[in-house]
Coordinates of C-alpha atoms in Angstrom, one line a residue:
Chain J
M661 CA 0.0 0.0 0.0
E662 CA 1.0 3.6 -0.8
F663 CA 0.8 4.7 2.8
L664 CA 3.1 1.9 4.1
R665 CA 5.7 2.8 1.5
F666 CA 5.4 6.4 2.7
L667 CA 5.9 5.4 6.3
L668 CA 8.8 3.2 5.4
R669 CA 10.4 6.0 3.5
R670 CA 10.0 8.2 6.6
V671 CA 11.6 5.6 8.8
L672 CA 14.6 5.3 6.5
W673 CA 15.0 9.1 6.4
S674 CA 14.8 9.2 10.2
L675 CA 17.6 6.7 10.5
L676 CA 19.7 8.8 8.3
V677 CA 18.9 11.9 10.4
L678 CA 19.8 9.9 13.5
V679 CA 23.2 9.0 12.1
G680 CA 23.8 12.6 11.2
L681 CA 22.7 13.8 14.6
S682 CA 25.1 11.3 16.3
M683 CA 28.1 12.6 14.2
V684 CA 27.4 16.2 14.8
I685 CA 26.9 15.9 18.5
F686 CA 29.9 13.6 18.8
I687 CA 32.2 16.2 17.2
I688 CA 30.7 19.2 19.0
A689 CA 30.9 17.5 22.4
R690 CA 34.6 17.0 21.8
A691 CA 35.3 20.3 20.2
V692 CA 34.1 22.5 23.1
P693 CA 36.9 23.4 25.4
G694 CA 37.4 21.6 28.6
D695 CA 38.9 18.2 29.4
P696 CA 36.4 15.6 30.6
A697 CA 39.1 13.7 32.4
R698 CA 40.4 16.8 34.2
M699 CA 36.8 17.8 35.2
A700 CA 36.0 14.4 36.5
L701 CA 39.2 14.1 38.6
G702 CA 39.1 17.6 39.9
P703 CA 41.9 20.2 40.2
T704 CA 44.0 18.2 42.7
A705 CA 44.6 15.3 40.4
T706 CA 48.1 14.9 38.9
Q707 CA 48.9 15.1 35.2
E708 CA 49.6 11.4 35.1
Q709 CA 46.2 10.5 36.6
V710 CA 44.5 12.7 34.0
A711 CA 46.4 11.1 31.2
D712 CA 45.6 7.7 32.5
L713 CA 41.9 8.4 32.6
Q714 CA 42.1 10.0 29.1
K715 CA 43.6 6.8 27.8
K716 CA 41.0 4.7 29.6
L717 CA 38.2 6.8 28.0
G718 CA 39.9 6.5 24.6
L719 CA 40.2 10.3 24.4
D720 CA 43.8 10.0 23.1
R721 CA 42.8 8.2 20.0
P722 CA 41.8 9.9 16.7
I723 CA 38.2 11.2 16.7
V724 CA 37.2 8.9 13.8
E725 CA 38.3 5.9 15.8
Q726 CA 36.5 7.2 18.8
Y727 CA 33.3 7.5 16.8
G728 CA 33.8 4.0 15.5
L729 CA 34.0 2.7 19.0
F730 CA 30.9 4.6 20.0
V731 CA 29.0 3.1 17.0
V732 CA 30.1 -0.4 17.9
G733 CA 29.0 0.2 21.5
L734 CA 25.6 1.6 20.2
A735 CA 25.1 -1.5 18.0
H736 CA 25.5 -3.6 21.1
G737 CA 23.1 -1.3 23.0
D738 CA 25.9 -0.2 25.2
L739 CA 26.3 3.6 25.8
G740 CA 29.4 3.2 28.0
R741 CA 29.9 4.5 31.6
S742 CA 29.0 7.9 32.9
L743 CA 31.8 9.8 34.5
L744 CA 29.4 11.7 36.7
T745 CA 27.5 8.9 38.3
E746 CA 30.0 6.2 37.6
R747 CA 27.2 3.9 36.4
P748 CA 26.5 2.6 33.0
V749 CA 24.7 5.3 31.0
N750 CA 22.1 2.7 30.0
D751 CA 21.1 2.5 33.6
D752 CA 21.0 6.2 34.2
I753 CA 18.9 6.8 31.2
R754 CA 16.5 3.9 32.0
D755 CA 15.9 5.4 35.5
T756 CA 15.4 9.0 34.3
F757 CA 13.7 8.5 30.9
A758 CA 10.4 7.3 32.3
A759 CA 10.0 10.5 34.4
T760 CA 10.6 12.6 31.3
L761 CA 8.3 10.5 29.2
E762 CA 5.5 10.9 31.8
L763 CA 6.0 14.7 31.9
V764 CA 6.1 15.0 28.1
L765 CA 3.0 12.8 27.6
A766 CA 1.1 14.8 30.2
T767 CA 2.3 18.0 28.4
I768 CA 1.1 16.8 25.0
F769 CA -2.2 15.7 26.5
I770 CA -2.8 19.1 28.2
A771 CA -1.7 21.0 25.1
V772 CA -4.1 19.1 22.8
V773 CA -7.0 18.8 25.1
C774 CA -7.0 22.5 26.0
G775 CA -5.5 23.9 22.8
V776 CA -7.7 22.3 20.2
P777 CA -11.0 23.2 21.8
L778 CA -9.8 26.8 22.4
G779 CA -9.0 27.0 18.7
V780 CA -12.4 25.7 17.8
V781 CA -14.1 28.2 20.0
A782 CA -12.1 31.0 18.6
A783 CA -12.8 30.0 15.0
Y784 CA -16.5 29.6 15.7
W785 CA -16.8 33.1 17.2
K786 CA -14.3 34.6 14.8
D787 CA -13.6 38.3 15.5
R788 CA -16.0 38.3 18.5
W789 CA -15.0 38.4 22.1
P790 CA -14.3 34.6 22.6
D791 CA -11.9 34.7 19.7
N792 CA -10.1 37.8 21.0
A793 CA -9.9 36.2 24.5
V794 CA -8.5 33.0 23.0
R795 CA -6.0 34.8 20.8
L796 CA -4.8 36.8 23.8
V797 CA -4.3 33.7 25.9
A798 CA -2.7 31.9 23.1
I799 CA -0.2 34.6 22.3
F800 CA 0.7 35.1 26.0
S801 CA 1.1 31.4 26.6
A802 CA 3.1 30.9 23.5
V803 CA 5.6 33.7 24.3
T804 CA 6.0 33.2 28.1
P805 CA 9.2 31.3 28.7
S806 CA 8.5 28.1 30.4
F807 CA 11.0 28.6 33.2
F808 CA 9.2 31.9 34.1
L809 CA 5.8 30.3 34.1
A810 CA 7.3 27.4 36.2
L811 CA 8.6 29.8 38.8
L812 CA 5.3 31.8 38.7
L813 CA 3.2 28.6 39.3
Q814 CA 5.6 27.5 42.0
I815 CA 5.1 30.7 43.9
L816 CA 1.4 30.8 43.4
A817 CA 0.3 27.2 43.8
G818 CA 3.1 26.1 46.2
Y819 CA 4.0 29.0 48.5
V820 CA 0.9 31.3 48.4
L821 CA -2.0 28.9 48.1
H822 CA -0.3 25.7 49.4
I823 CA -2.4 23.5 47.1
L824 CA 0.2 21.7 45.1
P825 CA 3.7 20.4 45.7
T826 CA 6.5 22.2 44.0
T827 CA 9.4 19.7 43.7
G828 CA 9.8 16.0 43.0
R829 CA 7.7 13.3 41.6
L830 CA 6.2 11.7 44.7
P831 CA 6.2 12.7 48.3
P832 CA 9.5 11.9 50.1
N833 CA 9.4 8.5 51.8
F834 CA 6.3 7.5 49.9
D835 CA 5.8 3.8 49.9
F836 CA 5.3 3.5 46.1
A837 CA 7.8 3.3 43.3
P838 CA 6.8 3.0 39.6
G839 CA 7.7 -0.4 38.4
Y840 CA 6.4 -1.9 35.1
T841 CA 6.3 1.1 32.8
G842 CA 8.1 3.7 35.0
L843 CA 5.1 6.0 34.7
V844 CA 3.6 6.8 38.1
L845 CA 0.1 7.3 36.8
V846 CA 0.1 4.1 34.8
D847 CA 1.8 1.9 37.4
S848 CA -0.4 3.1 40.3
I849 CA -3.5 2.0 38.3
I850 CA -1.8 -1.4 37.6
A851 CA -0.9 -1.7 41.2
G852 CA -4.4 -0.7 42.3
R853 CA -3.1 2.3 44.3
P854 CA -5.5 5.3 43.8
D855 CA -3.7 7.2 46.5
A856 CA -0.4 6.9 44.6
F857 CA -2.2 7.9 41.4
L858 CA -3.6 11.1 43.0
E859 CA -0.3 11.9 44.6
G860 CA 1.5 11.4 41.2
L861 CA -1.1 13.6 39.5
R862 CA -0.6 16.4 42.1
Y863 CA 3.1 16.4 41.6
L864 CA 2.9 16.2 37.8
L865 CA 0.4 19.0 37.4
L866 CA 2.6 22.1 37.8
P867 CA 5.6 21.0 35.7
A868 CA 3.2 19.7 33.0
I869 CA 1.2 23.0 32.9
S870 CA 4.4 25.0 32.7
L871 CA 5.7 22.9 29.9
A872 CA 2.4 22.7 28.1
A873 CA 1.5 26.4 27.9
A874 CA 3.6 27.2 24.9
T875 CA 2.5 24.2 22.9
M876 CA -1.1 24.8 23.9
G877 CA -1.0 28.3 22.6
Q878 CA 0.4 27.1 19.3
M879 CA -2.3 24.4 19.1
A880 CA -5.0 26.9 19.7
R881 CA -3.7 29.3 17.0
I882 CA -3.1 26.7 14.4
T883 CA -6.5 25.0 15.0
R884 CA -8.2 28.3 14.8
S885 CA -6.7 29.3 11.5
S886 CA -7.2 25.8 10.1
M887 CA -10.9 25.8 11.2
I888 CA -11.4 29.2 9.6
D889 CA -9.9 28.0 6.4
V890 CA -12.1 24.9 6.3
S891 CA -15.2 26.8 7.3
S892 CA -15.2 28.6 3.9
Q893 CA -15.0 25.4 1.9
D894 CA -17.9 24.5 -0.3
Y895 CA -18.5 21.2 1.5
I896 CA -19.3 23.0 4.7
E897 CA -21.8 25.3 2.8
A898 CA -23.2 22.1 1.3
S899 CA -23.7 20.4 4.6
R900 CA -25.5 23.6 5.7
A901 CA -27.8 23.3 2.7
F902 CA -28.6 19.7 3.6
G903 CA -29.6 20.7 7.1
V904 CA -26.8 19.0 9.0
P905 CA -27.0 20.6 12.5
E906 CA -24.5 23.2 13.4
W907 CA -22.7 21.2 16.1
V908 CA -22.2 18.2 13.9
R909 CA -21.0 20.6 11.2
V910 CA -18.4 22.2 13.5
C911 CA -17.3 19.3 15.6
K912 CA -17.3 16.7 12.7
Y913 CA -17.2 18.2 9.2
M914 CA -15.0 21.1 10.1
L915 CA -12.8 19.8 12.9
R916 CA -11.5 16.6 11.3
P917 CA -10.3 18.2 8.0
S918 CA -8.8 20.9 10.2
F919 CA -6.9 18.6 12.3
V920 CA -3.9 17.9 10.1
P921 CA -2.0 21.2 10.6
P922 CA -2.2 21.1 14.4
L923 CA -1.0 17.6 14.4
T924 CA 1.9 18.3 12.1
I925 CA 2.9 21.4 14.2
L926 CA 2.7 19.2 17.4
G927 CA 5.4 17.0 15.8
L928 CA 7.7 20.0 15.2
E929 CA 6.9 21.5 18.6
F930 CA 8.1 18.3 20.1
A931 CA 11.8 19.3 19.7
S932 CA 11.4 22.5 21.6
L933 CA 9.3 20.6 24.1
I934 CA 12.3 18.4 25.0
G935 CA 14.5 21.5 25.1
N936 CA 12.1 23.2 27.5
A937 CA 11.7 20.1 29.6
F938 CA 15.4 20.5 30.5
V939 CA 14.6 23.8 32.2
V940 CA 11.3 22.8 33.7
E941 CA 12.7 19.6 35.2
L942 CA 15.5 21.7 36.9
V943 CA 13.0 24.1 38.4
F944 CA 10.7 21.4 39.7
A945 CA 13.6 19.0 40.7
W946 CA 11.9 16.5 38.4
P947 CA 14.1 13.4 38.4
G948 CA 14.0 13.2 34.5
M949 CA 16.4 12.6 31.7
A950 CA 16.6 16.3 30.8
A951 CA 17.9 17.3 34.2
Y952 CA 20.4 14.5 34.0
G953 CA 21.4 15.7 30.5
I954 CA 22.1 19.2 31.8
R955 CA 24.3 17.9 34.6
T956 CA 26.2 15.7 32.3
I957 CA 26.7 18.5 29.7
L958 CA 28.1 20.8 32.4
Q959 CA 30.5 18.0 33.4
K960 CA 31.4 17.2 29.8
D961 CA 30.4 13.6 30.6
L962 CA 30.7 12.6 26.9
N963 CA 29.2 9.2 27.1
A964 CA 26.2 10.4 29.0
V965 CA 25.7 13.4 26.7
M966 CA 25.7 11.1 23.6
G967 CA 23.3 8.8 25.3
V968 CA 20.8 11.5 26.2
V969 CA 21.0 13.1 22.8
M970 CA 20.5 9.8 21.0
V971 CA 17.6 8.8 23.1
S972 CA 16.0 12.2 22.6
G973 CA 16.6 11.9 18.9
V974 CA 15.0 8.5 18.7
F975 CA 12.1 9.8 20.9
F976 CA 11.6 12.7 18.5
V977 CA 11.7 10.5 15.5
L978 CA 9.2 8.0 17.0
V979 CA 6.8 10.7 18.0
N980 CA 6.9 12.2 14.5
L981 CA 6.3 8.7 13.0
V982 CA 3.2 8.3 15.3
I983 CA 2.1 11.7 14.1
D984 CA 2.5 10.7 10.5
L985 CA 0.4 7.6 11.2
L986 CA -2.3 9.8 12.9
V987 CA -2.3 12.2 10.0
G988 CA -2.9 9.3 7.7
L989 CA -5.8 8.1 9.9
V990 CA -7.4 11.6 10.0
D991 CA -7.0 12.4 6.4
P992 CA -7.6 9.7 3.8
R993 CA -6.0 11.8 1.1
V994 CA -2.6 11.2 2.8
R995 CA -3.3 7.5 3.0
I996 CA -4.3 7.1 -0.6
R997 CA -1.8 9.4 -2.2
G998 CA 1.0 8.6 0.1
S999 CA 1.8 12.2 0.7
R1000 CA 0.2 15.4 1.8
Q1001 CA -1.5 17.1 -1.1
Chain P
M770 CA -49.2 31.7 -11.0
S771 CA -49.5 32.1 -7.2
D772 CA -50.3 28.4 -6.9
A773 CA -46.6 27.7 -7.8
L774 CA -44.6 25.3 -5.7
L775 CA -42.0 27.9 -5.2
S776 CA -42.8 31.5 -5.6
V777 CA -40.3 34.3 -5.0
R778 CA -42.2 37.6 -4.6
D779 CA -40.5 40.9 -5.0
L780 CA -37.3 39.8 -3.1
S781 CA -34.8 42.5 -2.3
V782 CA -31.5 41.7 -0.6
E783 CA -28.7 43.9 0.4
F784 CA -25.2 43.4 1.8
T785 CA -23.7 45.6 4.5
T786 CA -19.9 45.6 4.7
Y787 CA -17.8 48.1 6.5
G788 CA -20.8 50.3 7.2
R789 CA -21.8 50.5 3.6
T790 CA -25.1 49.0 2.4
Q791 CA -25.1 47.7 -1.1
P792 CA -28.4 46.5 -2.6
V793 CA -27.9 43.3 -4.5
L794 CA -31.3 42.1 -5.5
H795 CA -34.0 44.6 -6.5
G796 CA -37.5 43.1 -6.3
V797 CA -36.8 39.7 -7.9
S798 CA -39.9 37.6 -8.6
L799 CA -40.1 34.2 -10.1
D800 CA -42.3 31.2 -10.0
V801 CA -41.6 27.5 -10.2
P802 CA -44.8 25.6 -10.6
A803 CA -44.9 21.9 -9.4
R804 CA -43.3 19.6 -12.0
S805 CA -42.0 22.5 -14.1
H806 CA -38.5 23.0 -15.3
V807 CA -37.4 26.6 -14.8
A808 CA -34.0 28.2 -15.4
L809 CA -32.5 31.2 -13.9
V810 CA -29.8 32.6 -16.1
G811 CA -27.4 35.4 -15.8
E812 CA -23.7 36.3 -15.8
S813 CA -21.5 36.2 -12.7
G814 CA -22.7 38.9 -10.3
S815 CA -26.2 39.1 -11.7
G816 CA -27.7 37.9 -8.5
K817 CA -28.7 34.4 -9.4
T818 CA -26.6 32.8 -6.7
V819 CA -27.9 35.3 -4.0
T820 CA -31.4 34.4 -5.1
M821 CA -30.7 30.7 -4.7
K822 CA -29.1 31.2 -1.3
S823 CA -32.0 33.3 -0.2
I824 CA -34.4 30.4 -1.2
M825 CA -32.3 27.8 0.5
G826 CA -31.7 29.9 3.6
L827 CA -27.9 29.9 3.1
L828 CA -27.3 33.7 3.2
H829 CA -25.0 34.7 5.9
M830 CA -26.8 37.3 7.8
P831 CA -25.1 39.6 8.5
P832 CA -23.6 40.8 6.2
A833 CA -26.6 40.0 4.0
S834 CA -30.1 41.1 4.9
I835 CA -33.5 40.7 3.2
S836 CA -35.0 44.1 3.0
S837 CA -38.3 43.1 1.5
G838 CA -40.2 40.4 -0.3
A839 CA -41.4 36.9 0.4
I840 CA -40.4 33.4 -0.6
L841 CA -43.5 31.2 -0.8
Y842 CA -43.1 27.5 -0.7
D843 CA -46.4 25.6 -1.0
G844 CA -48.1 28.9 -0.3
R845 CA -46.2 29.4 3.0
D846 CA -43.6 32.2 3.4
L847 CA -40.2 30.7 4.2
L848 CA -39.0 34.1 5.5
T849 CA -41.6 34.5 8.2
M850 CA -42.2 30.8 9.3
P851 CA -40.4 29.6 12.4
R852 CA -36.8 28.4 11.9
R853 CA -37.8 24.9 12.9
E854 CA -40.5 24.7 10.3
R855 CA -38.2 26.0 7.6
L856 CA -35.5 23.5 8.5
K857 CA -38.0 20.7 7.9
L858 CA -38.2 21.8 4.3
T859 CA -34.7 22.8 3.3
G860 CA -32.5 19.8 2.5
T861 CA -35.5 17.5 2.4
D862 CA -38.6 18.7 0.4
M863 CA -36.6 21.4 -1.4
S864 CA -33.1 20.2 -2.0
M865 CA -30.0 21.3 -3.8
V866 CA -27.5 20.0 -6.3
F867 CA -24.2 21.6 -5.8
Q868 CA -22.0 23.0 -8.5
D869 CA -18.5 21.8 -7.9
P870 CA -18.0 18.1 -7.5
M871 CA -14.4 18.7 -6.5
S872 CA -15.0 20.8 -3.5
S873 CA -18.6 20.1 -2.4
L874 CA -17.8 16.8 -0.8
N875 CA -16.0 16.5 2.5
P876 CA -12.6 15.0 1.7
V877 CA -12.1 13.1 5.0
F878 CA -15.3 11.2 5.2
T879 CA -16.6 8.3 3.1
I880 CA -19.5 8.9 0.8
A881 CA -21.6 6.5 2.9
D882 CA -20.8 8.4 6.0
Q883 CA -21.7 11.8 4.5
M884 CA -24.9 10.6 2.9
S885 CA -26.2 8.7 5.9
T886 CA -25.4 11.7 8.1
I887 CA -27.5 13.9 5.9
L888 CA -30.3 11.4 6.0
K889 CA -30.1 10.9 9.7
Y890 CA -30.6 14.5 10.5
A891 CA -33.2 14.9 7.7
D892 CA -35.2 12.1 9.4
R893 CA -34.7 13.6 12.8
R894 CA -36.1 17.0 11.6
L895 CA -39.1 15.3 10.1
G896 CA -39.7 13.2 13.2
R897 CA -39.0 10.0 11.3
S898 CA -36.5 7.4 12.5
R899 CA -34.5 4.8 10.6
S900 CA -31.9 2.4 11.8
R901 CA -28.4 2.7 10.7
R902 CA -29.0 -0.3 8.5
E903 CA -32.0 1.2 6.9
R904 CA -30.2 4.4 6.3
M905 CA -27.4 2.6 4.5
Q906 CA -30.0 0.7 2.4
R907 CA -31.5 4.0 1.3
V908 CA -28.0 5.4 0.5
L909 CA -27.2 2.5 -1.7
E910 CA -30.7 2.7 -3.3
V911 CA -30.2 6.4 -4.2
L912 CA -26.7 5.8 -5.5
A913 CA -28.1 3.1 -7.8
Q914 CA -30.7 5.5 -8.9
V915 CA -28.2 8.0 -10.2
R916 CA -26.8 5.2 -12.4
M917 CA -23.9 4.3 -10.3
R918 CA -22.7 0.9 -11.4
E919 CA -21.2 -0.3 -8.1
P920 CA -23.1 1.5 -5.3
E921 CA -21.4 -0.5 -2.5
R922 CA -18.0 0.4 -3.7
V923 CA -18.8 4.1 -4.2
A924 CA -20.3 4.3 -0.7
R925 CA -17.2 2.9 0.8
S926 CA -15.0 5.4 -1.1
Y927 CA -13.6 8.7 -0.1
P928 CA -14.3 11.5 -2.5
I929 CA -10.7 11.5 -3.8
M930 CA -11.1 7.9 -5.0
L931 CA -13.9 9.0 -7.4
S932 CA -13.9 10.7 -10.8
G933 CA -15.4 14.2 -11.2
G934 CA -18.5 12.8 -12.9
M935 CA -19.0 10.2 -10.2
R936 CA -18.7 12.8 -7.5
Q937 CA -21.2 15.0 -9.3
R938 CA -23.6 12.0 -9.3
V939 CA -23.0 11.6 -5.6
L940 CA -24.0 15.2 -5.2
I941 CA -27.3 14.5 -7.1
A942 CA -27.9 11.5 -5.0
M943 CA -27.4 13.5 -1.8
A944 CA -30.2 15.9 -3.0
L945 CA -32.5 13.0 -3.7
L946 CA -32.0 11.3 -0.4
S947 CA -35.2 12.6 1.2
E948 CA -37.4 12.5 -1.9
P949 CA -37.7 16.2 -2.6
R950 CA -40.4 17.9 -4.7
L951 CA -38.2 20.8 -5.7
L952 CA -34.6 20.4 -6.8
I953 CA -32.5 23.5 -7.1
A954 CA -29.4 22.9 -9.3
D955 CA -26.6 25.4 -9.1
E956 CA -24.8 25.0 -12.4
P957 CA -24.1 21.3 -12.0
G958 CA -21.2 20.0 -14.0
T959 CA -19.7 23.4 -14.9
A960 CA -16.5 22.1 -13.3
L961 CA -16.5 19.0 -15.5
D962 CA -15.5 18.5 -19.1
V963 CA -18.2 19.0 -21.7
T964 CA -19.0 15.4 -22.4
T965 CA -19.4 14.5 -18.7
Q966 CA -21.4 17.6 -18.2
A967 CA -23.8 16.6 -20.9
Q968 CA -24.2 13.2 -19.3
I969 CA -24.8 14.7 -15.9
L970 CA -27.5 17.1 -17.3
K971 CA -29.2 14.2 -19.2
L972 CA -29.2 12.2 -16.0
L973 CA -30.6 15.1 -14.0
K974 CA -33.3 15.7 -16.6
D975 CA -34.2 12.0 -16.6
L976 CA -34.5 11.8 -12.8
V977 CA -36.5 15.0 -12.6
E978 CA -38.9 13.8 -15.3
E979 CA -39.2 10.3 -13.9
R980 CA -40.2 11.6 -10.5
G981 CA -42.1 14.6 -11.6
L982 CA -40.0 17.0 -9.7
A983 CA -39.9 20.7 -10.1
L984 CA -36.4 21.9 -11.2
L985 CA -34.9 25.3 -10.8
M986 CA -31.7 25.4 -12.8
I987 CA -29.3 28.2 -12.0
T988 CA -26.8 28.7 -14.7
H989 CA -24.9 31.2 -16.9
N990 CA -25.0 28.9 -19.9
L991 CA -27.9 29.3 -22.3
G992 CA -27.0 26.0 -23.8
V993 CA -27.9 24.4 -20.5
V994 CA -31.1 26.4 -20.4
R995 CA -32.2 25.1 -23.8
E996 CA -31.5 21.5 -22.7
T997 CA -33.1 21.5 -19.3
S998 CA -35.9 24.1 -19.0
D999 CA -39.3 25.1 -20.3
Y1000 CA -39.3 28.5 -18.9
V1001 CA -36.5 31.1 -18.4
Y1002 CA -35.8 34.0 -16.2
V1003 CA -33.0 36.2 -17.2
M1004 CA -31.3 38.2 -14.5
H1005 CA -29.0 41.1 -14.8
K1006 CA -27.6 43.4 -12.1
G1007 CA -30.1 42.1 -9.5
V1008 CA -33.1 42.4 -11.6
V1009 CA -35.1 40.0 -13.7
V1010 CA -34.9 41.6 -17.0
E1011 CA -36.9 39.1 -19.1
E1012 CA -39.0 36.0 -18.6
A1013 CA -40.5 33.8 -21.3
P1014 CA -41.0 30.2 -22.2
T1015 CA -37.6 28.8 -23.3
A1016 CA -38.5 28.3 -27.0
E1017 CA -39.9 31.8 -27.2
L1018 CA -36.9 33.4 -25.6
F1019 CA -34.5 31.8 -28.0
A1020 CA -36.7 32.6 -31.0
A1021 CA -37.3 36.2 -30.1
P1022 CA -35.4 37.7 -27.2
K1023 CA -37.1 41.0 -26.2
V1024 CA -34.2 42.6 -24.3
A1025 CA -30.9 43.5 -25.7
Y1026 CA -29.1 41.9 -22.8
T1027 CA -30.8 38.5 -23.5
R1028 CA -29.8 38.8 -27.2
A1029 CA -26.2 39.4 -26.1
L1030 CA -26.3 36.4 -23.9
I1031 CA -27.7 34.2 -26.7
D1032 CA -25.0 35.5 -29.1
A1033 CA -22.4 34.5 -26.6
V1034 CA -23.2 30.9 -26.9
P1035 CA -20.6 29.3 -29.1
R1036 CA -21.9 27.8 -32.4
L1037 CA -20.7 25.0 -34.5
T1038 CA -21.8 26.6 -37.7
G1039 CA -22.0 30.0 -39.3
A1040 CA -19.9 33.1 -38.9
R1041 CA -18.5 34.3 -35.6
P1042 CA -21.0 36.4 -33.8
A1043 CA -20.6 40.1 -34.2
E1044 CA -19.2 42.1 -31.3
R1045 CA -22.6 42.6 -29.9
T1046 CA -21.7 41.6 -26.4
E1047 CA -20.3 45.1 -26.0
A1048 CA -23.8 46.5 -26.5
A1049 CA -25.2 44.9 -23.4
P1050 CA -26.9 47.3 -21.1

């Protein structure tokens, strides 16, 4: 089928992109000043100790050979050891990735569930007060830096109102740890622990909202303009002439054809989402991969940096693949022609 | 002819944009008796589409507003009757065939989905009820009536999978779903090639005749008028400038504008028409 070929082509391109990404990051990580061995050992270490560690890390070899070793390791699913935590990078990422995944999924959920209806409302009452209100909110949420919003929410909900916790993922010394999936909300349901679910939700809310605001604003704006575009199409006028009720026309005949642009933008937004997650995780002390990534970058922990970047890259590619699939589901033209328009 | 099925009486419509009011229709009157085939012809901007939209209740108000007149359907004024009552008629008893098969079908739903949705809400307005299965049955039935060879396959298709001619037939089928008495056709087939358009017009004519429907054909093409109608109204600049039985109009147009329109029809024989189009009022 055309659509399968289209998806397969996307997968192959994505693999190519990932190879490119790994090369660029590999070179940049080594090109920036600062010696990882020296930073790991501290200022008191002797020159011999540093040289020793450099040799152990393979940093004395030509960069092409280093990259070759990295690729061999990657092929075996081994990302090496972290200088910072002195544990295998695989383990570090496994422990932190789930927290980031949960945060990002909640963010996407909030952004879509709030952003799309806002866009529909704005389009339906175009140029009237609901539209103006939505546009104002959308602009503000899209331009407010996530760290600023994060701090604001922390102050408001945490210190002033005392309604939501401001740091961490679960209360300290809480007798529940995510197991199967690593997602608190999912695992608590599996384990039949409603209290853990609620606690997890309380802790998740503020970071997810801070992270979601920008994407939600984008979703609302794109959905609005897309809906307005579709509303002037002949087929909408036709459904009016055939007496299809207003709400069916808006929520079915208009919304579904309007849904492709917001979906596509969501895929692109995803990159900045991961970037912003770095900051939001730091502010909320969220034990995620992004926070881990920042610490390792500052430490020039080369193996860990490569690991984080590669995992983010694969994550990005997978999300966009899912979005391509969804676009195909929403719009049969993509499925049938195998491309967009 | 006040006993006509559809009777537009002295209809005036104006549009208000940026604080300026522009009259668009000036007292248009026309009659479509039951089982008759009437054409409304005029160039772009003559007001024929606004007339059609007024009849179908498709005008966006604002910016449009109906300043005077009445639209009688079966003797009852559509403009003054309660909205609920009017909705029981439009899309069911008086139905419309849309012009552009490429853009009048929703690209992301199957034909079956779109047609049964229309039927579902038409039934609901009329206080009837049909099961999902019965609706599907009716959809297939109507698709077969518009001479679709494989109704099941067409029903399962998305618009993009069908040719222009097939889509136009789907649009006709949609109009026929609730067994209308009046069919308003807005230049069907203009977007198609000439051969397909001829087939579509033939099909439409056959269907209308078989069922004894009244037809109001809205077009700019006098060739179409000659093919499909017995009586013609000619519109120009928001006014009906001439009305006559079709044969009479072609034999002896009274108004210079009508003559110009007739001369604009391309012919297979004879010399090229003189530059009389310029003389139109």
